[in-house]
DNA sequence: AACATAAGTTAGCAACGCTAACATCGCGTG
DNA sequence: CACGCGATGTTAGCGTTGCTAACTTATGTT
């Protein structure tokens, strides 16, 4: 009864017993882990992670409030599993953006950044859990937590080096990649939290990302840090 | 019984009855609103906003769990009041950074940005509440919510125009200010959420902010957005 | 002194996270 | 094929929480 991280995205393998639509409410749900993650994901988007309750997810899945604890250690474990799914999807989206632009350069980096922002905009609740609940979700013991997040970061750093002309893997290239990630992450959080409203001017996030890619890639590497 | 936003920062006015240290536990606390906000702030930093409970704050303040509702409408109202305090402090910190650098230019903008990041680093829990719980805290009715946040933003935009040579109040200057805010906010969130750890290289946030101020201010305004 | 009001109290509800103990199903093995 | 055992459900219940209702006590005005 651990983390169900062996249920990566959404592809349903043989599925021991597909939950037949109407066949006399069966005692065993058959695919509760997935069903719960789906319900929780919906709730996280609808109400936010803190208002999400396991009980509500149980009602949605049509099971008792004790059922989840046969599949997940606790509430946090459910959110942790949801994070795994989220990072997988984010990495896929970034990879797709990379694959969509043939020639290296600012444009490709910008597209990856836009994909990052688009993921956040499409999954604001999940995005907040993925990046904002680390301290609460991970126990100090598990070391290999940020693996999926690292995989996301890996997608960019090669392209950044290529687009900037810096030595791939060098520290300046790394710093530049960090700066671009920082900017794109800032766009994402300010966007989904509705904080751009205080500027009283419309904010075009795509244009913002493009401008940052242009400005930071051409401006050369940071001197230190 | 509303918001106690008339208790701005922490200066204790005459205080109807200063809570005398040891004078036979008095029935009336005397300054419960402030005491609660202090306890809640401590809890928000220690446990995070979602694990913060009004009950714990009551235990800390030495009152019953029903007492807070004589001063605040509900739990969210307490967090709202805490946000008011936070934005006030943030604006003061940014203003102080502004005042600390005589001549306009990149350096001044960078200092304000560093003050922003420093505030987040010193008050991570509060910072998350301030910028991340808007949807949950504000009711669609109250219009004048983001006033304190707007005041913070106002501190920078003048300096950005000065440092970039753009027309103050013009849209390009506005866009540039938004980009700098975006970057600095990205640094803050990635820092306090521990997400920079996935880069596996040490990240010097001050250097990051300085590099962004340099790169974005010299790179000229974004073309659109 | 009388009294209205502000600011505390206790008691209690519903929802939640989680556990313990019990029930049922499905699958592998004698 | 019976058996049984583990996986996966159930009900019952504990402690905590947010919040309300009804009551009590202090404060300050007239």
Coordinates of C-alpha atoms (C1' of nucleotides) in Angstrom, one line a residue:
Chain A
X1 CA 0.0 0.0 0.0
X2 CA 2.3 2.7 -1.2
X3 CA 2.3 5.1 -3.9
X4 CA 0.7 3.6 -7.0
X5 CA 3.3 5.5 -9.0
X6 CA 3.2 2.4 -11.2
X7 CA 0.1 3.9 -12.8
X8 CA 1.9 6.6 -14.8
X9 CA -0.3 8.7 -16.9
X10 CA -3.7 7.4 -17.9
X11 CA -3.3 4.4 -20.2
X12 CA -5.3 1.6 -18.7
X13 CA -3.4 -1.6 -18.9
X14 CA -5.5 -4.8 -19.0
X15 CA -7.2 -3.3 -15.9
X16 CA -8.0 -6.3 -13.7
X17 CA -11.6 -5.6 -14.0
X18 CA -12.8 -2.7 -16.1
X19 CA -15.6 -1.0 -14.1
X20 CA -18.5 -2.2 -16.1
X21 CA -20.9 0.7 -16.5
X22 CA -24.1 -0.9 -15.1
X23 CA -23.7 -4.4 -13.9
X24 CA -25.2 -4.5 -10.5
X25 CA -22.9 -2.4 -8.3
X26 CA -20.0 -4.8 -7.6
X27 CA -18.3 -5.0 -4.3
X28 CA -14.8 -4.6 -5.7
X29 CA -14.4 -1.4 -7.7
X30 CA -11.7 -2.9 -9.9
X31 CA -9.7 0.2 -10.6
X32 CA -10.0 2.4 -7.6
X33 CA -6.5 3.8 -7.6
X34 CA -7.0 5.4 -11.0
X35 CA -10.6 6.4 -10.3
X36 CA -9.5 8.2 -7.1
X37 CA -6.6 10.0 -8.8
X38 CA -9.0 11.1 -11.4
X39 CA -11.5 12.4 -8.9
X40 CA -8.8 14.0 -6.8
X41 CA -7.4 15.7 -9.9
X42 CA -10.9 17.1 -10.7
X43 CA -11.3 18.3 -7.2
X44 CA -7.9 19.9 -7.0
X45 CA -8.7 21.9 -10.1
X46 CA -12.2 22.8 -9.0
X47 CA -11.6 23.6 -5.3
X48 CA -7.9 23.8 -4.9
X49 CA -5.6 21.3 -3.2
X50 CA -6.4 22.4 0.3
X51 CA -10.2 22.3 -0.1
X52 CA -9.9 18.9 -1.8
X53 CA -11.0 16.2 0.5
X54 CA -10.6 12.5 0.2
X55 CA -14.2 12.0 1.3
X56 CA -15.5 14.0 -1.7
X57 CA -13.3 11.9 -4.0
X58 CA -14.7 8.8 -2.4
X59 CA -18.3 9.9 -3.0
X60 CA -17.3 10.6 -6.6
X61 CA -15.8 7.2 -7.0
X62 CA -18.7 5.6 -5.3
X63 CA -16.8 4.0 -2.5
X64 CA -16.6 4.4 1.3
X65 CA -14.3 6.9 2.9
X66 CA -11.9 4.2 4.1
X67 CA -11.3 2.5 0.8
X68 CA -8.5 4.9 -0.4
X69 CA -6.3 3.7 2.4
X70 CA -6.0 0.3 0.8
X71 CA -4.2 2.0 -2.1
X72 CA -2.5 5.0 -0.6
X73 CA -0.8 5.6 2.7
X74 CA -2.5 8.8 3.4
X75 CA -3.9 12.0 1.8
X76 CA -0.5 13.3 1.0
X77 CA 0.4 10.1 -0.8
X78 CA -2.5 10.6 -3.2
X79 CA -1.3 14.1 -4.0
X80 CA 2.3 12.7 -4.4
X81 CA 1.0 10.2 -7.0
X82 CA -0.9 13.0 -8.7
X83 CA 2.4 15.0 -8.9
X84 CA 4.1 12.1 -10.6
X85 CA 1.4 12.1 -13.3
X86 CA 1.6 15.9 -13.6
X87 CA 5.4 15.9 -14.1
X88 CA 5.1 13.2 -16.6
X89 CA 2.6 15.2 -18.6
X90 CA 4.6 18.4 -18.3
X91 CA 7.7 16.7 -19.6
X92 CA 5.7 15.3 -22.5
X93 CA 4.3 18.7 -23.3
X94 CA 7.7 20.3 -23.2
X95 CA 9.2 17.5 -25.3
X96 CA 6.4 17.9 -27.9
X97 CA 7.1 21.6 -28.1
X98 CA 10.8 20.8 -28.6
X99 CA 10.0 18.3 -31.3
X100 CA 7.7 20.8 -33.0
X101 CA 10.5 23.2 -33.9
X102 CA 13.1 21.8 -36.2
X103 CA 15.9 24.3 -36.0
X104 CA 17.6 25.3 -32.8
X105 CA 17.4 28.9 -31.6
X106 CA 15.3 31.3 -29.6
X107 CA 12.1 30.2 -31.2
X108 CA 12.5 26.6 -29.9
X109 CA 13.3 27.7 -26.4
X110 CA 10.4 30.1 -26.5
X111 CA 8.0 27.3 -27.6
X112 CA 9.1 25.1 -24.7
X113 CA 8.5 27.9 -22.4
X114 CA 5.1 28.6 -23.8
X115 CA 4.3 24.9 -23.4
X116 CA 5.3 25.2 -19.7
X117 CA 3.0 28.1 -19.2
X118 CA 0.2 26.4 -21.2
X119 CA 0.4 23.4 -18.9
X120 CA 0.1 25.6 -15.8
X121 CA -2.8 27.5 -17.3
X122 CA -4.6 24.2 -18.2
X123 CA -3.9 22.6 -14.9
X124 CA -3.5 25.4 -12.3
X125 CA -4.5 23.3 -9.3
X126 CA -2.1 20.5 -10.2
X127 CA 0.7 22.9 -11.1
X128 CA 0.4 24.5 -7.6
X129 CA 0.6 21.1 -6.0
X130 CA 3.6 20.0 -8.1
X131 CA 5.7 23.0 -7.4
X132 CA 4.3 24.4 -4.2
X133 CA 3.7 21.5 -1.8
X134 CA 7.1 19.9 -1.8
X135 CA 7.8 20.6 1.9
X136 CA 4.5 19.0 2.9
X137 CA 4.5 16.1 0.5
X138 CA 7.9 14.6 0.6
X139 CA 9.4 13.0 3.7
X140 CA 13.0 13.8 4.3
X141 CA 13.8 10.2 3.6
X142 CA 12.9 9.6 0.0
X143 CA 15.8 10.9 -2.1
X144 CA 14.7 10.2 -5.6
X145 CA 11.7 12.5 -5.4
X146 CA 12.5 15.3 -7.8
X147 CA 13.3 12.9 -10.6
X148 CA 10.4 13.8 -12.8
X149 CA 11.0 17.5 -12.2
X150 CA 14.7 17.0 -13.2
X151 CA 13.6 15.2 -16.3
X152 CA 11.6 18.3 -17.2
X153 CA 14.5 20.6 -16.6
X154 CA 16.7 18.4 -18.8
X155 CA 14.5 19.0 -21.8
X156 CA 15.5 22.7 -21.9
X157 CA 19.1 22.9 -21.0
X158 CA 20.3 21.4 -24.2
X159 CA 18.3 23.8 -26.3
X160 CA 19.4 26.7 -24.3
X161 CA 23.0 25.9 -24.9
X162 CA 22.4 25.5 -28.6
X163 CA 20.4 28.7 -28.9
X164 CA 22.9 30.8 -26.9
X165 CA 26.1 29.3 -28.3
X166 CA 27.4 28.4 -24.9
X167 CA 29.2 25.2 -24.1
X168 CA 26.5 22.6 -23.4
X169 CA 26.6 21.5 -19.8
X170 CA 28.8 24.5 -18.9
X171 CA 28.0 26.5 -15.9
X172 CA 27.1 29.7 -17.9
X173 CA 24.7 27.6 -20.0
X174 CA 23.2 26.2 -16.8
X175 CA 22.7 29.6 -15.3
X176 CA 21.0 30.8 -18.4
X177 CA 18.7 27.9 -18.4
X178 CA 17.9 28.6 -14.8
X179 CA 17.1 32.2 -15.6
X180 CA 14.7 31.2 -18.4
X181 CA 13.0 28.6 -16.2
X182 CA 12.7 31.2 -13.5
X183 CA 11.0 33.6 -15.8
X184 CA 8.7 31.1 -17.3
X185 CA 7.8 29.8 -13.9
X186 CA 7.1 33.4 -12.7
X187 CA 4.8 33.9 -15.7
X188 CA 2.9 30.7 -14.8
X189 CA 2.4 31.4 -11.1
X190 CA 1.4 35.0 -11.6
X191 CA -0.9 34.0 -14.3
X192 CA -2.8 31.2 -12.6
X193 CA -2.9 33.1 -9.3
X194 CA -4.6 36.0 -11.0
X195 CA -1.9 38.4 -9.8
X196 CA -1.3 40.0 -13.2
X197 CA -4.6 41.7 -12.6
X198 CA -3.0 44.3 -10.3
X199 CA -1.1 45.7 -13.3
X200 CA -4.4 46.9 -14.7
X201 CA -3.1 46.2 -18.2
X202 CA -3.7 43.1 -20.2
X203 CA -0.8 40.7 -20.1
X204 CA 0.1 38.5 -23.1
X205 CA 2.0 35.7 -21.6
X206 CA 3.2 34.3 -24.9
X207 CA 4.7 37.6 -25.9
X208 CA 6.3 37.8 -22.5
X209 CA 8.0 34.4 -22.9
X210 CA 9.2 35.3 -26.3
X211 CA 10.6 38.6 -25.2
X212 CA 12.4 36.9 -22.3
X213 CA 13.9 34.3 -24.6
X214 CA 15.0 37.0 -26.9
X215 CA 16.4 39.3 -24.3
X216 CA 18.1 36.7 -22.1
X217 CA 19.6 34.6 -24.9
X218 CA 21.0 37.5 -26.7
X219 CA 22.1 39.4 -23.6
X220 CA 24.7 36.8 -22.9
X221 CA 25.2 34.7 -19.8
X222 CA 25.0 36.1 -16.3
X223 CA 28.3 36.9 -14.9
X224 CA 28.0 34.8 -11.7
X225 CA 25.5 33.0 -9.7
Chain B
X1 CA -16.9 42.0 13.2
X2 CA -15.0 42.2 10.0
X3 CA -11.4 42.3 9.1
X4 CA -9.3 44.1 11.7
X5 CA -7.4 45.7 8.9
X6 CA -7.3 48.7 11.1
X7 CA -4.5 47.0 12.9
X8 CA -1.9 47.6 10.2
X9 CA 1.5 46.4 11.1
X10 CA 2.4 45.8 14.6
X11 CA 2.5 49.1 16.5
X12 CA 0.3 48.8 19.5
X13 CA -1.7 51.9 20.0
X14 CA -3.0 52.7 23.5
X15 CA -4.3 49.1 23.5
X16 CA -7.4 49.1 25.6
X17 CA -5.6 46.8 28.0
X18 CA -2.1 45.7 27.4
X19 CA -2.1 42.0 28.2
X20 CA -0.4 42.2 31.6
X21 CA 2.0 39.4 31.9
X22 CA 0.8 37.8 35.2
X23 CA -2.1 39.3 36.8
X24 CA -4.6 36.5 37.5
X25 CA -5.7 35.3 34.0
X26 CA -8.2 37.9 33.1
X27 CA -11.5 37.1 31.4
X28 CA -10.9 39.6 28.6
X29 CA -7.7 39.1 26.7
X30 CA -7.4 42.7 25.8
X31 CA -5.8 42.5 22.4
X32 CA -6.9 39.2 21.0
X33 CA -7.0 40.3 17.3
X34 CA -3.3 41.1 17.3
X35 CA -2.4 38.1 19.4
X36 CA -4.3 35.8 17.0
X37 CA -2.7 37.3 13.9
X38 CA 0.7 36.8 15.5
X39 CA 0.0 33.2 16.4
X40 CA -1.4 32.6 12.9
X41 CA 1.5 34.1 11.3
X42 CA 3.8 31.9 13.3
X43 CA 1.8 28.8 12.4
X44 CA 1.7 29.8 8.8
X45 CA 5.5 29.9 8.7
X46 CA 5.9 26.8 10.8
X47 CA 3.3 24.5 9.3
X48 CA 2.1 26.2 6.1
X49 CA -1.2 27.9 5.5
X50 CA -3.2 24.7 5.0
X51 CA -2.0 23.0 8.1
X52 CA -2.5 26.2 10.1
X53 CA -5.5 25.8 12.3
X54 CA -7.5 28.4 14.2
X55 CA -7.6 26.0 17.1
X56 CA -3.9 25.9 17.5
X57 CA -3.7 29.7 17.3
X58 CA -6.3 29.8 20.1
X59 CA -4.3 27.5 22.2
X60 CA -1.3 29.7 21.7
X61 CA -3.2 32.8 22.6
X62 CA -4.8 31.1 25.6
X63 CA -8.4 31.5 24.6
X64 CA -11.2 29.3 23.6
X65 CA -11.7 28.1 20.1
X66 CA -14.8 30.3 19.6
X67 CA -13.1 33.5 20.6
X68 CA -11.7 34.4 17.2
X69 CA -15.1 34.7 15.7
X70 CA -15.8 37.8 17.7
X71 CA -13.0 39.5 15.7
X72 CA -12.9 37.8 12.4
X73 CA -15.7 36.5 10.2
X74 CA -14.0 33.2 9.5
X75 CA -10.7 31.5 9.0
X76 CA -10.2 33.1 5.6
X77 CA -10.8 36.5 7.1
X78 CA -7.8 36.0 9.4
X79 CA -5.6 35.1 6.5
X80 CA -6.9 38.1 4.6
X81 CA -5.9 40.3 7.4
X82 CA -2.5 38.7 7.6
X83 CA -2.1 39.4 3.8
X84 CA -2.8 43.1 4.5
X85 CA 0.0 43.1 7.0
X86 CA 2.3 41.2 4.6
X87 CA 1.7 43.5 1.6
X88 CA 2.3 46.5 3.9
X89 CA 5.6 45.1 5.0
X90 CA 6.6 44.1 1.5
X91 CA 5.9 47.6 0.2
X92 CA 7.9 49.1 3.0
X93 CA 10.8 46.8 2.3
X94 CA 10.7 47.7 -1.4
X95 CA 10.5 51.3 -0.6
X96 CA 13.5 51.1 1.8
X97 CA 15.5 49.4 -1.0
X98 CA 14.5 52.2 -3.3
X99 CA 15.5 54.8 -0.8
X100 CA 18.8 53.1 -0.2
X101 CA 20.1 53.7 -3.7
X102 CA 20.5 57.4 -4.7
X103 CA 21.0 57.3 -8.4
X104 CA 18.5 55.7 -10.7
X105 CA 19.6 52.8 -12.9
X106 CA 19.8 49.1 -13.0
X107 CA 21.3 48.9 -9.5
X108 CA 18.3 50.5 -7.9
X109 CA 15.9 48.2 -9.8
X110 CA 18.0 45.2 -8.8
X111 CA 18.0 46.3 -5.2
X112 CA 14.2 46.5 -5.1
X113 CA 14.0 43.0 -6.7
X114 CA 16.4 41.6 -4.1
X115 CA 14.3 43.1 -1.4
X116 CA 11.3 41.3 -2.9
X117 CA 13.1 38.0 -2.9
X118 CA 14.4 38.6 0.6
X119 CA 10.9 39.2 1.9
X120 CA 9.8 35.9 0.4
X121 CA 12.7 34.1 1.8
X122 CA 12.1 35.6 5.3
X123 CA 8.4 35.0 5.2
X124 CA 7.8 32.0 2.9
X125 CA 4.5 30.9 4.4
X126 CA 3.1 34.4 4.3
X127 CA 4.4 35.1 0.9
X128 CA 2.5 32.0 -0.4
X129 CA -0.7 33.1 1.2
X130 CA -0.3 36.6 -0.2
X131 CA 0.2 35.6 -3.8
X132 CA -1.3 32.1 -4.0
X133 CA -4.6 32.1 -2.2
X134 CA -6.3 34.9 -3.9
X135 CA -9.0 32.8 -5.4
X136 CA -9.8 31.3 -2.1
X137 CA -9.6 34.4 0.1
X138 CA -11.3 37.1 -1.8
X139 CA -15.0 37.0 -2.5
X140 CA -16.0 38.2 -6.0
X141 CA -17.7 41.2 -4.4
X142 CA -14.9 43.1 -2.8
X143 CA -13.3 45.2 -5.5
X144 CA -10.6 47.0 -3.7
X145 CA -8.8 44.0 -2.6
X146 CA -5.5 44.1 -4.5
X147 CA -4.8 47.7 -3.3
X148 CA -1.8 46.8 -1.2
X149 CA -0.4 44.6 -4.0
X150 CA -0.9 47.5 -6.5
X151 CA 1.0 49.8 -4.1
X152 CA 3.9 47.4 -4.2
X153 CA 3.9 47.3 -8.0
X154 CA 3.9 51.1 -8.1
X155 CA 7.2 51.3 -6.3
X156 CA 9.0 49.7 -9.2
X157 CA 7.5 51.1 -12.3
X158 CA 8.9 54.5 -11.9
X159 CA 12.4 53.2 -11.4
X160 CA 12.1 50.9 -14.3
X161 CA 11.2 53.7 -16.6
X162 CA 14.1 55.8 -15.3
X163 CA 16.5 53.0 -15.6
X164 CA 15.4 52.0 -19.1
X165 CA 15.0 55.4 -20.6
X166 CA 11.4 54.6 -21.5
X167 CA 8.6 57.1 -21.2
X168 CA 7.3 56.8 -17.6
X169 CA 3.8 55.3 -17.6
X170 CA 4.1 54.3 -21.2
X171 CA 3.1 50.8 -22.2
X172 CA 6.6 49.6 -23.1
X173 CA 7.8 50.7 -19.7
X174 CA 4.9 48.9 -18.1
X175 CA 5.7 45.7 -20.0
X176 CA 9.3 45.9 -18.9
X177 CA 8.2 46.4 -15.3
X178 CA 5.9 43.4 -15.6
X179 CA 8.8 41.3 -17.0
X180 CA 11.1 42.2 -14.1
X181 CA 8.3 41.5 -11.6
X182 CA 7.7 38.2 -13.3
X183 CA 11.4 37.2 -13.0
X184 CA 11.7 38.3 -9.5
X185 CA 8.5 36.5 -8.5
X186 CA 9.8 33.4 -10.2
X187 CA 13.0 33.5 -8.2
X188 CA 11.0 33.9 -5.0
X189 CA 8.6 31.0 -5.6
X190 CA 11.3 28.6 -6.9
X191 CA 13.5 29.5 -4.0
X192 CA 11.0 29.1 -1.1
X193 CA 9.5 26.0 -2.6
X194 CA 12.9 24.4 -2.8
X195 CA 12.5 23.8 -6.5
X196 CA 15.9 25.1 -7.4
X197 CA 17.3 21.9 -5.9
X198 CA 16.5 20.0 -9.0
X199 CA 19.2 21.9 -10.9
X200 CA 21.8 20.3 -8.8
X201 CA 23.9 23.4 -8.9
X202 CA 23.9 26.1 -6.2
X203 CA 21.8 29.1 -7.2
X204 CA 22.7 32.6 -6.1
X205 CA 19.4 34.4 -6.2
X206 CA 21.0 37.9 -5.8
X207 CA 23.2 37.3 -8.8
X208 CA 20.1 36.1 -10.7
X209 CA 18.2 39.2 -10.0
X210 CA 21.1 41.4 -10.9
X211 CA 21.6 39.6 -14.2
X212 CA 18.0 39.9 -15.1
X213 CA 17.9 43.6 -14.3
X214 CA 21.0 44.0 -16.5
X215 CA 19.7 41.8 -19.4
X216 CA 16.2 43.0 -19.5
X217 CA 16.8 46.7 -19.0
X218 CA 19.6 46.8 -21.6
X219 CA 17.8 44.5 -24.0
X220 CA 15.2 47.0 -24.7
X221 CA 11.5 46.7 -24.3
X222 CA 9.5 43.7 -25.5
X223 CA 7.9 44.2 -28.9
X224 CA 4.4 43.4 -27.8
X225 CA 2.5 42.0 -24.9
Chain C
dA1 C1' -26.5 52.4 39.7
dA2 C1' -28.4 50.7 35.3
dC3 C1' -27.7 49.0 31.3
dA4 C1' -26.1 48.2 26.4
dT5 C1' -22.5 46.3 24.2
dA6 C1' -18.0 44.2 23.4
dA7 C1' -15.6 40.2 24.3
dG8 C1' -15.0 36.1 26.3
dT9 C1' -17.1 31.1 27.7
dT10 C1' -19.1 26.2 27.1
dA11 C1' -21.7 22.9 24.3
dG12 C1' -22.5 21.0 20.2
dC13 C1' -22.8 20.0 15.0
dA14 C1' -21.0 18.4 10.6
dA15 C1' -17.0 17.3 7.9
dC16 C1' -12.6 15.5 7.7
dG17 C1' -8.4 12.2 8.1
dC18 C1' -7.4 8.0 9.5
dT19 C1' -7.6 3.3 12.1
dA20 C1' -9.6 -1.1 13.6
dA21 C1' -12.3 -4.9 12.8
dC22 C1' -15.1 -7.2 9.8
dA23 C1' -16.9 -8.8 5.0
dT24 C1' -16.4 -10.2 0.3
dC25 C1' -14.3 -11.2 -3.9
dG26 C1' -10.9 -13.5 -6.9
dC27 C1' -7.2 -16.3 -7.7
dG28 C1' -3.7 -19.9 -7.0
dT29 C1' -3.0 -24.4 -5.0
dG30 C1' -3.9 -29.1 -2.6
Chain D
dC1 C1' -13.1 -28.5 -7.1
dA2 C1' -12.9 -27.2 -2.5
dC3 C1' -10.1 -24.4 0.0
dG4 C1' -8.2 -20.6 1.8
dC5 C1' -5.7 -16.5 1.7
dG6 C1' -4.6 -12.0 0.3
dA7 C1' -6.4 -8.0 -1.9
dT8 C1' -9.9 -4.9 -1.7
dG9 C1' -14.0 -3.4 -0.1
dT10 C1' -17.3 -2.3 4.2
dT11 C1' -19.0 -0.1 8.9
dA12 C1' -18.0 2.0 13.2
dG13 C1' -15.6 5.1 15.7
dC14 C1' -11.8 8.4 17.4
dG15 C1' -9.7 13.0 17.5
dT16 C1' -9.4 17.5 15.2
dT17 C1' -11.2 21.2 12.9
dG18 C1' -14.4 25.3 11.4
dC19 C1' -18.2 27.5 13.0
dT20 C1' -22.7 28.6 15.5
dA21 C1' -25.9 29.2 19.5
dA22 C1' -26.7 30.5 23.9
dC23 C1' -24.8 32.1 27.9
dT24 C1' -21.5 35.0 31.0
dT25 C1' -18.5 38.7 32.3
dA26 C1' -16.3 42.9 31.8
dT27 C1' -16.4 47.8 30.1
dG28 C1' -17.9 52.2 29.5
dT29 C1' -21.8 55.6 28.9
dT30 C1' -25.6 58.0 30.8

